[in-house]
mmCIF file of C-alpha atoms and ligand atoms in Angstrom:
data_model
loop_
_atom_site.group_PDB
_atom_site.id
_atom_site.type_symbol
_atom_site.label_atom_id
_atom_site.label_comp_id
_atom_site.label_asym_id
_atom_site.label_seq_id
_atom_site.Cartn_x
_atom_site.Cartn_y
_atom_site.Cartn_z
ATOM 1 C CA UNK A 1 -29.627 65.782 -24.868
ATOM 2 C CA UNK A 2 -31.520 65.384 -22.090
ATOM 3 C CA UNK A 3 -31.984 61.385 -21.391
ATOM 4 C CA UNK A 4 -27.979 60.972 -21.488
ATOM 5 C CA UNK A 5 -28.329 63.120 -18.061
ATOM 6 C CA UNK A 6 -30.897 61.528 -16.731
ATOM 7 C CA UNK A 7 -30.033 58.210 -17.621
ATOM 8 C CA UNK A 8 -26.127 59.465 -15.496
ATOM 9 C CA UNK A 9 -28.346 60.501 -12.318
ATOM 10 C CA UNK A 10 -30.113 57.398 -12.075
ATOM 11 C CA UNK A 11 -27.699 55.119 -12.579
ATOM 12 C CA UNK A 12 -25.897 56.781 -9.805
ATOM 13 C CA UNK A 13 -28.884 57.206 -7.440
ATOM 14 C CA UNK A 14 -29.457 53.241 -8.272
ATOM 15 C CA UNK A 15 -26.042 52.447 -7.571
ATOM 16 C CA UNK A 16 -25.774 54.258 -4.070
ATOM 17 C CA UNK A 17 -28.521 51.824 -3.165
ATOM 18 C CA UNK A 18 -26.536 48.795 -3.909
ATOM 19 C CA UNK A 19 -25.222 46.645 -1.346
ATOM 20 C CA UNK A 20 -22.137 44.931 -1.019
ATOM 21 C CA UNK A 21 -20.496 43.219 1.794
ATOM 22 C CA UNK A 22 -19.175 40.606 0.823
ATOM 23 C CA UNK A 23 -16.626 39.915 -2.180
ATOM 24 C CA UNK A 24 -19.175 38.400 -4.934
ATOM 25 C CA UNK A 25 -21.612 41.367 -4.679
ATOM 26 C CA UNK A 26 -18.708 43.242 -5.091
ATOM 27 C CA UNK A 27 -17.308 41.291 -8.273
ATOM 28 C CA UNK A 28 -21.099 41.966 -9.532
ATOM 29 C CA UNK A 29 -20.866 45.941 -8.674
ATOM 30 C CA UNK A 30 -17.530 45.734 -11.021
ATOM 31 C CA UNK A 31 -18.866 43.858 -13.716
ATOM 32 C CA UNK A 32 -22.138 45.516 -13.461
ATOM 33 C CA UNK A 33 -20.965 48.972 -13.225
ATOM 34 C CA UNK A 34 -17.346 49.446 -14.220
ATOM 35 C CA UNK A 35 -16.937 46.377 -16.563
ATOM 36 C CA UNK A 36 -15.616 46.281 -20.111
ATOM 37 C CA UNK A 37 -19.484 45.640 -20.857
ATOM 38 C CA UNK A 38 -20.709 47.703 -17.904
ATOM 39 C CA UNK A 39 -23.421 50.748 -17.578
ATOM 40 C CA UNK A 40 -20.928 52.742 -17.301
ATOM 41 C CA UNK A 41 -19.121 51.847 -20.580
ATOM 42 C CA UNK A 42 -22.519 51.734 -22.671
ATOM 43 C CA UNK A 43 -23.524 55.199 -21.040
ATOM 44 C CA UNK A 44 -20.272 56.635 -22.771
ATOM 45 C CA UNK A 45 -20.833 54.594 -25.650
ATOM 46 C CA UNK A 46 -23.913 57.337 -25.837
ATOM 47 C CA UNK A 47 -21.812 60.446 -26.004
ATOM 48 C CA UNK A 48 -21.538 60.635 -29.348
ATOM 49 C CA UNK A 49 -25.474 60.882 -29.853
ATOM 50 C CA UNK A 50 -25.620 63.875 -27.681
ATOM 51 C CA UNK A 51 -26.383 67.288 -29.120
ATOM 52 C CA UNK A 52 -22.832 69.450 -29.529
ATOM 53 C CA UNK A 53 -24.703 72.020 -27.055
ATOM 54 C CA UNK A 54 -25.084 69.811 -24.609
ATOM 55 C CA UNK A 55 -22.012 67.095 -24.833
ATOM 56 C CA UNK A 56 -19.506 69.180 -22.357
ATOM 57 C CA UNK A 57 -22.647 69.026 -20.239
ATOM 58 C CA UNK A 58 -22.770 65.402 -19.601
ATOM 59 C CA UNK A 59 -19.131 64.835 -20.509
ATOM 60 C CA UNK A 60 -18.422 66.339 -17.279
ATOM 61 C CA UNK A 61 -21.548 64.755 -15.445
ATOM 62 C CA UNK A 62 -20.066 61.021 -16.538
ATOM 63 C CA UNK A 63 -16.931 61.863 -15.685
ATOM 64 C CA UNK A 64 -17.708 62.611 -12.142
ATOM 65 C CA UNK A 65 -20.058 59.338 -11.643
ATOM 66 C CA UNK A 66 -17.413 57.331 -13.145
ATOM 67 C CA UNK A 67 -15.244 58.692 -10.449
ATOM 68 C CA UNK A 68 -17.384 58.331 -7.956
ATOM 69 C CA UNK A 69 -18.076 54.436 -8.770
ATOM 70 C CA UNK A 70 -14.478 53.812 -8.290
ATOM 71 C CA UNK A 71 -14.377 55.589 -4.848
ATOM 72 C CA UNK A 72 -17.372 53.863 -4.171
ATOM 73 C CA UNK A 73 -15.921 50.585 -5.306
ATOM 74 C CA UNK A 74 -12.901 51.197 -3.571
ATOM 75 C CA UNK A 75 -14.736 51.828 -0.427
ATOM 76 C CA UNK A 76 -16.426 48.881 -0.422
ATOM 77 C CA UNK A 77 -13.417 46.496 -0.985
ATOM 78 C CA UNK A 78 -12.010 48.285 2.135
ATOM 79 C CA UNK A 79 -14.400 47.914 4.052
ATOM 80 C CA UNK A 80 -14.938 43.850 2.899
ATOM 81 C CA UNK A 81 -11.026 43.033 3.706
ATOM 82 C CA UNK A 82 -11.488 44.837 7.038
ATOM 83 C CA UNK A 83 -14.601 42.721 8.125
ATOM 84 C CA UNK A 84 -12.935 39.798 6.957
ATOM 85 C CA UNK A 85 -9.669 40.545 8.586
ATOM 86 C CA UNK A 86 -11.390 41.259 11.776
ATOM 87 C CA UNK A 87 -13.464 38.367 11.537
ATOM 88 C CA UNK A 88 -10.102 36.121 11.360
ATOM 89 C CA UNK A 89 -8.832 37.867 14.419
ATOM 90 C CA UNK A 90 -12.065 37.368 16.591
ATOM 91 C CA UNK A 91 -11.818 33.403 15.811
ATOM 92 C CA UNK A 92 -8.395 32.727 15.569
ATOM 93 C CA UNK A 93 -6.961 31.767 18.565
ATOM 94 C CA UNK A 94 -3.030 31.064 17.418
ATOM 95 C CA UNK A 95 -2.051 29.032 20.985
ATOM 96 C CA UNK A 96 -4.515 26.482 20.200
ATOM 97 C CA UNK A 97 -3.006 23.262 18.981
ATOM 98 C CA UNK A 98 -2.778 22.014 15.139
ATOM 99 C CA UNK A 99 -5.297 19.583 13.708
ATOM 100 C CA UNK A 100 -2.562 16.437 14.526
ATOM 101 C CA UNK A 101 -1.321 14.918 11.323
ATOM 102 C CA UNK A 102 -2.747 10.608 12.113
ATOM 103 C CA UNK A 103 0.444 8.546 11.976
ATOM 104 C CA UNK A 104 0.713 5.349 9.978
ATOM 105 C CA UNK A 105 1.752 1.966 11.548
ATOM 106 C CA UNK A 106 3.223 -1.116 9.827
ATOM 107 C CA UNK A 107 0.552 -3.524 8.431
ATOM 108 C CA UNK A 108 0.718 -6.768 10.917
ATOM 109 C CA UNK A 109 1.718 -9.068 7.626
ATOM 110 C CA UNK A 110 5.136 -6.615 7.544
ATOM 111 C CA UNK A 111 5.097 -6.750 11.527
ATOM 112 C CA UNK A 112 5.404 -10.161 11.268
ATOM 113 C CA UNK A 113 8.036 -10.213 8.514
ATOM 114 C CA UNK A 114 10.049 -8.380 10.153
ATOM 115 C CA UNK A 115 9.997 -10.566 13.341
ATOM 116 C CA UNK A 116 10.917 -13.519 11.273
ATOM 117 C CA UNK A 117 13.767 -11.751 9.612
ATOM 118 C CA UNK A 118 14.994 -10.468 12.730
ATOM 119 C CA UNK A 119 15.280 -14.112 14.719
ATOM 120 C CA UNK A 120 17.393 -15.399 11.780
ATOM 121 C CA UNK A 121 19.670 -12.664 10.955
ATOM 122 C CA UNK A 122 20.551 -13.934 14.756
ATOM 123 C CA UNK A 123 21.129 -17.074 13.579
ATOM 124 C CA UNK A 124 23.465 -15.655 10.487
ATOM 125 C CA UNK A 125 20.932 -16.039 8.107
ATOM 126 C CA UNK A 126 21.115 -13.133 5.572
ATOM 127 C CA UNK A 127 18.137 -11.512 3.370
ATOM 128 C CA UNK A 128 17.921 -12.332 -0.475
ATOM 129 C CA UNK A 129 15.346 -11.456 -2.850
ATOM 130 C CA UNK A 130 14.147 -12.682 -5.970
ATOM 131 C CA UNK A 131 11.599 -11.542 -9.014
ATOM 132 C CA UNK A 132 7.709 -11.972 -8.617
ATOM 133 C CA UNK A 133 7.586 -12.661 -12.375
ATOM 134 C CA UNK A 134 9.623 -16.147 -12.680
ATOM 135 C CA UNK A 135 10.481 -18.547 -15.194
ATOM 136 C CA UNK A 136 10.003 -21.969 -15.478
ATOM 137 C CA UNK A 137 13.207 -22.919 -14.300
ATOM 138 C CA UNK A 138 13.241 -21.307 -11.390
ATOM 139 C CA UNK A 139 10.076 -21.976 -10.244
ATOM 140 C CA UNK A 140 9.344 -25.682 -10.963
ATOM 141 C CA UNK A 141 12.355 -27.707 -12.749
ATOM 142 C CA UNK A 142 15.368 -26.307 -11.531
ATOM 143 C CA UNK A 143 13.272 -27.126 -8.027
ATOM 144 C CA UNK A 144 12.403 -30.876 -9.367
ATOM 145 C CA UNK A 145 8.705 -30.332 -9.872
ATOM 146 C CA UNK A 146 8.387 -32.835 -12.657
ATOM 147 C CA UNK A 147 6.175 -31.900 -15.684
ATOM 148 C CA UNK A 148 3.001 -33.328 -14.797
ATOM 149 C CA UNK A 149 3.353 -32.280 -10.894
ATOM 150 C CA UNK A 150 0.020 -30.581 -10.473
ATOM 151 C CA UNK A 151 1.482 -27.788 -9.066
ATOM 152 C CA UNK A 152 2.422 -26.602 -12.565
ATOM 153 C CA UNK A 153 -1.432 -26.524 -13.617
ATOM 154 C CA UNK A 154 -2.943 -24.060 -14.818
ATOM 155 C CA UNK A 155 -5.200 -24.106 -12.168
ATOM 156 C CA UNK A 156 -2.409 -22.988 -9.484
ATOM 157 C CA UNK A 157 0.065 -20.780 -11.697
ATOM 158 C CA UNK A 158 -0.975 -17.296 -13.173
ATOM 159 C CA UNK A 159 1.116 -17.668 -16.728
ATOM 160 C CA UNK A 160 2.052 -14.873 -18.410
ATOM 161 C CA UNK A 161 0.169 -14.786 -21.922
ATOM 162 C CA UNK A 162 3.093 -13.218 -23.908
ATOM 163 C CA UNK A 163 5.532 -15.807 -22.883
ATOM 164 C CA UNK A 164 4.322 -19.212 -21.620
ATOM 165 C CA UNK A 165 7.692 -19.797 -19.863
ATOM 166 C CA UNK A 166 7.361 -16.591 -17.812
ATOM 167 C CA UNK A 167 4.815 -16.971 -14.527
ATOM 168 C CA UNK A 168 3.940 -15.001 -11.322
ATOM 169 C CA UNK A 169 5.701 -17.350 -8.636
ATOM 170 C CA UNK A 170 3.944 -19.747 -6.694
ATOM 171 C CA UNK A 171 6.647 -19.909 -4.183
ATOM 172 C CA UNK A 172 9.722 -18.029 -3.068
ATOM 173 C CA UNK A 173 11.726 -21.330 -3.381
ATOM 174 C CA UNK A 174 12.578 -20.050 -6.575
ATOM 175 C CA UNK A 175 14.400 -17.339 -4.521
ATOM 176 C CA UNK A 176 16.494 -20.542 -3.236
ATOM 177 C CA UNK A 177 17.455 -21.381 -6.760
ATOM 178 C CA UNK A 178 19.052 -17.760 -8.112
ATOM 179 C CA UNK A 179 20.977 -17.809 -5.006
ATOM 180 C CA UNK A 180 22.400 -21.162 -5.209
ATOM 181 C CA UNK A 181 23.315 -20.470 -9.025
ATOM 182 C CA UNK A 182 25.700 -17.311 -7.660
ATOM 183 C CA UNK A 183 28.118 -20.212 -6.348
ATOM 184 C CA UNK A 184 28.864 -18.685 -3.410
ATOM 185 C CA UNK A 185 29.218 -21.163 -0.249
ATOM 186 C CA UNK A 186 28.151 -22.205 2.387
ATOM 187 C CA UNK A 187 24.583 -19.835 1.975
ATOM 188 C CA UNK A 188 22.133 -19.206 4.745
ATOM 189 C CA UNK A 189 19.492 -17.156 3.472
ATOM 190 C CA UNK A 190 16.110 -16.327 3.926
ATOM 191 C CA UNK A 191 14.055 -14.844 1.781
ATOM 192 C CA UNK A 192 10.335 -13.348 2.485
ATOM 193 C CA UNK A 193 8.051 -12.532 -0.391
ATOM 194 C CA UNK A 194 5.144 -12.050 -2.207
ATOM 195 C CA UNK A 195 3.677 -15.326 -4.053
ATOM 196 C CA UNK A 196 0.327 -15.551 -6.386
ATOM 197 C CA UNK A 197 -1.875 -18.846 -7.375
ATOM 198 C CA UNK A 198 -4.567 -18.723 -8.824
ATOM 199 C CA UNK A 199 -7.090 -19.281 -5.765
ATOM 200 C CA UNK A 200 -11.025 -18.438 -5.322
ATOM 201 C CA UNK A 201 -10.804 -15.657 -3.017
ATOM 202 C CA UNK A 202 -12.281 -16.521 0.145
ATOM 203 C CA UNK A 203 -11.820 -16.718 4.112
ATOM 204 C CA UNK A 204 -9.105 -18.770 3.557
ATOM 205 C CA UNK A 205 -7.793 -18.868 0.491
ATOM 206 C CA UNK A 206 -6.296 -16.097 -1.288
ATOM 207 C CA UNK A 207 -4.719 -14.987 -5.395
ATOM 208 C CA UNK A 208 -1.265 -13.395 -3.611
ATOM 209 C CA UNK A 209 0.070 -13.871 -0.226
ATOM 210 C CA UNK A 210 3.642 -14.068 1.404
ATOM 211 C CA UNK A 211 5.943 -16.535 2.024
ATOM 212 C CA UNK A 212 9.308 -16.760 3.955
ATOM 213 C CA UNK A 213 11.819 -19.435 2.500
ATOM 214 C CA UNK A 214 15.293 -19.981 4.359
ATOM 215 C CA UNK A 215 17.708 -22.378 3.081
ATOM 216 C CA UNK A 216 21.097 -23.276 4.138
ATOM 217 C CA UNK A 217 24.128 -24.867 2.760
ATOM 218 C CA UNK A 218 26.967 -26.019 3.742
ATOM 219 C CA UNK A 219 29.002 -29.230 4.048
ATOM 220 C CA UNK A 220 27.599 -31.578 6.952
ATOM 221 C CA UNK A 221 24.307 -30.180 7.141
ATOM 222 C CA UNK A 222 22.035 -32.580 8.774
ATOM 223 C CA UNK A 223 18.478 -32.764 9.496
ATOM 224 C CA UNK A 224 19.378 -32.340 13.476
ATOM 225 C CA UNK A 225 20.772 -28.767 12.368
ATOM 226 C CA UNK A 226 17.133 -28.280 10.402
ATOM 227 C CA UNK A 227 15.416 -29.324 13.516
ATOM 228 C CA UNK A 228 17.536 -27.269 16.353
ATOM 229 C CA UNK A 229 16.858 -24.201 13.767
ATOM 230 C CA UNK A 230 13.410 -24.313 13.829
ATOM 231 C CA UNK A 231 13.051 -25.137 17.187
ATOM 232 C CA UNK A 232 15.009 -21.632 17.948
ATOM 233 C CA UNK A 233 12.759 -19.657 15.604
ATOM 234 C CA UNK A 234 9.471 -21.064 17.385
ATOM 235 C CA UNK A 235 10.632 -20.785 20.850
ATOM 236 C CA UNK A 236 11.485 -17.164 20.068
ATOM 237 C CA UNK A 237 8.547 -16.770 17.801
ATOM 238 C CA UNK A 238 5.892 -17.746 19.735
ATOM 239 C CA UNK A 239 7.290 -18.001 23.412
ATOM 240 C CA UNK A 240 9.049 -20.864 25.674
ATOM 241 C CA UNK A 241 6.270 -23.026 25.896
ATOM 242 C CA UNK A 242 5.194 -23.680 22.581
ATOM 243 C CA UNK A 243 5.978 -27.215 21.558
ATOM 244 C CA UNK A 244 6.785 -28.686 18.080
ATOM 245 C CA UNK A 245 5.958 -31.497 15.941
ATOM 246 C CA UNK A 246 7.101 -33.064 12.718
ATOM 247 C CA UNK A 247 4.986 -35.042 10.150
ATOM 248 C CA UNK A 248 6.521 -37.228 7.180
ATOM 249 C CA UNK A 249 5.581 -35.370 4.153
ATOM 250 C CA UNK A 250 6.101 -34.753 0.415
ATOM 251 C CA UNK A 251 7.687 -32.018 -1.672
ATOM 252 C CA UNK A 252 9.989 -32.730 -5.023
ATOM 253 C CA UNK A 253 12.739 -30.189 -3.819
ATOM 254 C CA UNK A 254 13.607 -31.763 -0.666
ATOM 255 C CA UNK A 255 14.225 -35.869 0.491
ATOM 256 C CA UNK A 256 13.315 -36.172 2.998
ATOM 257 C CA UNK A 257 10.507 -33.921 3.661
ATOM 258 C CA UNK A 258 8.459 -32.904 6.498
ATOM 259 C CA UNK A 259 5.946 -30.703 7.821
ATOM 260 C CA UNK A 260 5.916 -28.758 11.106
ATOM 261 C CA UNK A 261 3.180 -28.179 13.352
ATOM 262 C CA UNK A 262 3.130 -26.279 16.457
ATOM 263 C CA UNK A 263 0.635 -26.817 19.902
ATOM 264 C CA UNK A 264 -1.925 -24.450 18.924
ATOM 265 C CA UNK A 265 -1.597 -20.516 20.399
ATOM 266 C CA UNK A 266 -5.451 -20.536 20.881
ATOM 267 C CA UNK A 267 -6.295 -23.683 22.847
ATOM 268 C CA UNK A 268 -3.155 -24.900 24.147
ATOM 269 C CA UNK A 269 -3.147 -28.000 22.720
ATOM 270 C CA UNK A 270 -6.574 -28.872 24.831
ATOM 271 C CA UNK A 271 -8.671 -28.584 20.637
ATOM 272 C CA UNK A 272 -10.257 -25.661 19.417
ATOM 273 C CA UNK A 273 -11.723 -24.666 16.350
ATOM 274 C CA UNK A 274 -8.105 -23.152 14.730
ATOM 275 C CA UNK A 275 -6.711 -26.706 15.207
ATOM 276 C CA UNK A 276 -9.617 -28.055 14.325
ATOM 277 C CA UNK A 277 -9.869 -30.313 18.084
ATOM 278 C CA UNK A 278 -6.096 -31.850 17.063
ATOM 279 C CA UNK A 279 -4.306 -29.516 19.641
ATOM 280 C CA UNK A 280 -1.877 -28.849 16.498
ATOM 281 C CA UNK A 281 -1.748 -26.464 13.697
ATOM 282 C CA UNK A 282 0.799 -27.120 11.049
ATOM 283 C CA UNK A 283 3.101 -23.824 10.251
ATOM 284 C CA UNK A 284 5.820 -25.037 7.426
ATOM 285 C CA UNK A 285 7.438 -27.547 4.903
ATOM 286 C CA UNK A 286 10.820 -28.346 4.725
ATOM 287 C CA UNK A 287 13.057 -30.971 4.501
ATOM 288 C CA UNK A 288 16.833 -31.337 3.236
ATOM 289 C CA UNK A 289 17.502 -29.936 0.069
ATOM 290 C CA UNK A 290 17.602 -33.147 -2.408
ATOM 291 C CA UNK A 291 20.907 -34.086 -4.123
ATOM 292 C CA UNK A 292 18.888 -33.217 -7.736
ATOM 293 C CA UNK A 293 18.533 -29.245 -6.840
ATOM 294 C CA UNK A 294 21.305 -28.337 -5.615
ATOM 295 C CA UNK A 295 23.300 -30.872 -8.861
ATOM 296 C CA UNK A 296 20.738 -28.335 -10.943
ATOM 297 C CA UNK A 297 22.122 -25.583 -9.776
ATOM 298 C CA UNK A 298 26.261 -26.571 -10.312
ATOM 299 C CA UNK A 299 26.748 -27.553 -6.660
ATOM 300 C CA UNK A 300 28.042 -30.720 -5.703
ATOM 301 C CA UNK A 301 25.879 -32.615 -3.718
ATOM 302 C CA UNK A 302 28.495 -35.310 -2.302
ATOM 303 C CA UNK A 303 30.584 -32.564 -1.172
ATOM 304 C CA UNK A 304 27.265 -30.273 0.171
ATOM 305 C CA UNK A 305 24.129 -30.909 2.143
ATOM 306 C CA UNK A 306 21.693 -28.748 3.432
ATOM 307 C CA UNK A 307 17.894 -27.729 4.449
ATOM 308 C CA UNK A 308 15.552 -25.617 3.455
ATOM 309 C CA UNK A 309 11.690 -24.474 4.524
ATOM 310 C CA UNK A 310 9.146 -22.361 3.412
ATOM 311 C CA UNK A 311 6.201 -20.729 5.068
ATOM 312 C CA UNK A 312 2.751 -18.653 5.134
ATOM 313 C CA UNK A 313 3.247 -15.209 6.782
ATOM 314 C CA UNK A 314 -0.376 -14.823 6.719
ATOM 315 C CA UNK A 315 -1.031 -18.254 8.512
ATOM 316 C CA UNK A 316 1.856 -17.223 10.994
ATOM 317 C CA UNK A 317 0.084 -13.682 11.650
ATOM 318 C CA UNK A 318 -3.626 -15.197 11.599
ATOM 319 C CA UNK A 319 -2.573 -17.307 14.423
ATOM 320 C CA UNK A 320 -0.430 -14.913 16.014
ATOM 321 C CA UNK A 321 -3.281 -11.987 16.203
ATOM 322 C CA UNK A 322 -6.506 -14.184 16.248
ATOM 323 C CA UNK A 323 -7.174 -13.195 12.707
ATOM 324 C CA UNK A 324 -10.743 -15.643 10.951
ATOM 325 C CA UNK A 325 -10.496 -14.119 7.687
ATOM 326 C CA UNK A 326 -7.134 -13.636 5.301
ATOM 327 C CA UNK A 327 -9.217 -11.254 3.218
ATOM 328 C CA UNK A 328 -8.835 -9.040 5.981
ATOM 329 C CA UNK A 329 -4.820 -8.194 5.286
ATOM 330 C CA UNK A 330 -5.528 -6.807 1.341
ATOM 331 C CA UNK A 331 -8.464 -4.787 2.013
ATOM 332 C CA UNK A 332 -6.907 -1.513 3.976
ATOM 333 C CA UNK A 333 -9.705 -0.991 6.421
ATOM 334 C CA UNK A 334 -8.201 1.239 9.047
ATOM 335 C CA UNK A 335 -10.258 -0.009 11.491
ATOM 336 C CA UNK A 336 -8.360 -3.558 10.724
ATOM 337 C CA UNK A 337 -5.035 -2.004 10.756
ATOM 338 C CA UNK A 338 -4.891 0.171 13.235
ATOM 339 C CA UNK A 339 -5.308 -2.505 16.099
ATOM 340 C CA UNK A 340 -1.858 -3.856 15.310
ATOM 341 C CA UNK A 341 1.351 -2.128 17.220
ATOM 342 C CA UNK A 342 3.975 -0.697 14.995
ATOM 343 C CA UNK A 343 7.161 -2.054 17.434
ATOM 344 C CA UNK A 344 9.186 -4.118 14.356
HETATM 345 N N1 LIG B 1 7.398 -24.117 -1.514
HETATM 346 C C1 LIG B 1 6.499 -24.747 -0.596
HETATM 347 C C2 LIG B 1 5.100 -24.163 -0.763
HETATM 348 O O1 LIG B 1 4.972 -23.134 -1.368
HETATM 349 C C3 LIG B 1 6.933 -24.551 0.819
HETATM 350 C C4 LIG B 1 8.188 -25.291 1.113
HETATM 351 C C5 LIG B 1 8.116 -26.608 1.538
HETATM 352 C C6 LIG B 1 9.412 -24.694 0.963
HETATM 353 C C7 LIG B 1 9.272 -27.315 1.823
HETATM 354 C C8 LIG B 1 10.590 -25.403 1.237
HETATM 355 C C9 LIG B 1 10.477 -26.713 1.674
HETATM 356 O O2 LIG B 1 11.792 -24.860 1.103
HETATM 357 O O3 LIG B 1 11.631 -27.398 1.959
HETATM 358 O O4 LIG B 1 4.156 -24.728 -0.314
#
């Protein structure tokens, strides 16, 4: 049969013509040609139409283009990993240096952290931690917030719908708390952390931030040692000629209470905008711990005195680094972040 031979002559006349250089024409030349459902395939498929006289005929003819497809298949895949390997050798020059892996740095709020912790571990203060999700207890009565102090509104305080006693803490004095429970005296501790209220997000305001809280206990603790302590920490802080100030103030935990300001970084003390033309920008609360907190947590407060103070890290690292906008520490811009050295 005639058209069987035909058909085998042009399909390999056709195929000589194809080209392929590159390695999807040459997965189309397999599937096209040699594929389970390729030319070649449906030609033999044929063979059993063919005439008996003339099926040894173009048995042998397929046989040989068959043949011949895989050389020529084989041929070209040669000559594709060739070009390709030669290519790589023309443009690969092996001396020149990698692409350089960009290294991280530490985000200015840890920085900062890490500056605090470091002045009072010189002072024998030691690190504590406590849970993010608190309890009432910790957070407000063990720390004398009465029940209608506003701070336990549910304005301020994220509540935890499963369990109305459990919160996300507004303040790492609850931190103070656990570790006056463990019983173990004198303490000096502080204790850095992340804290959440629930805040409008804005320039100034934010849900979570961080706090440091130190505390110390012993007996004799006076409000001289509170002072000289924070007067180290600032000097060493913020430099020698940084001056401090404390203001009368108001907090259930501690009698009596104050607030500390410092002469403001920007200005001086001359007035700026940051201390709002005062000359002073106020960094921290604290005051000695009152007789109720530490009787709450099983210590006796005739035989034990001591202080205690919490503050922003955020406010401490706006001032620090000229920062206008707290937003600015959650949002991971590199640009942001990378203009803050890595040295603590
Ligand atoms: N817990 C207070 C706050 O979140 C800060 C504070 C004030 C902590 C006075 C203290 C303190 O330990 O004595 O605003």
């Amino acid at each position: 049969m005639n058209s069987l031979i035909e058909k085998i002559q042009l399909l390999k006349s056709e195929m000589e013509k194809e080209k392929v250089t590159d390695p999807p024409a040459l997965e189309a030349f397999r599937i096209k040609y040699l594929g389970t459902k390729g030319l070649l395939k449906q030609l033999m498929g044929e063979m059993k139409n063919v005439a008996p006289e003339n099926k040894k005929e173009a048995g042998v003819l397929l046989n040989e283009v068959k043949q011949f497809t895989e050389q020529y298949y084989q041929k070209a895949q040669d000559s594709i990993s060739l070009n390709s390997g030669s290519a790589l050798h023309s443009t690969l020059d092996v001396t020149l240096p990698g692409d350089p892996l960009p290294s991280g740095g530490r985000h200015p709020i840890s920085i900062v952290q890490n500056k605090i912790i470091n002045i009072f571990q010189r002072l024998g203060f030691a690190v504590a931690e406590g849970p993010e999700i608190e309890d009432d207890w910790h957070n407000f009565s063990a720390l004398n917030l009465p029940e209608d102090h506003p701070a336990r509104d549910m304005q301020d305080t994220f509540f935890i719908s499963r369990n109305p006693d459990w919160m996300l803490r507004t303040h790492t004095s609850s931190v103070q708390i656990r570790e006056m429970e463990k019983g173990r005296l004198p303490l000096r501790i502080i204790c850095p952390g992340r804290v959440f209220r629930n805040e409008t997000i804005s320039a100034r305001a934010h849900c979570f931030f961080n706090q440091v809280e130190g505390l110390y206990i012993a007996e004799q603790v006076s409000f001289a040692d509170l002072k000289q302590t924070l007067y180290f920490f600032v000097k060493e802080m913020f430099g020698e000629r940084v001056q401090i100030r404390f203001r009368p103030s108001y907090f259930p935990f501690t009698e009596p209470s104050a607030e500390m300001d410092i002469s403001c970084l920007i200005c001086g003390g001359k007035g700026c905008n940051v201390c709002k033309k005062t000359g002073w920008v106020e960094i921290l609360g604290c005051g000695m711990v009152h007789p109720k907190v530490l009787e709450n947590c099983g210590i006796d407060s005739r035989k034990y005195t001591g202080f205690a103070f919490g503050m922003g890290i955020e406010r401490l690292t706006m001032l620090l680094y000229e920062v206008k906008d707290l937003r600015l520490f959650s949002e991971n811009d590199l640009r942001f972040l990378q203009q803050f050295s890595s040295a603590l």
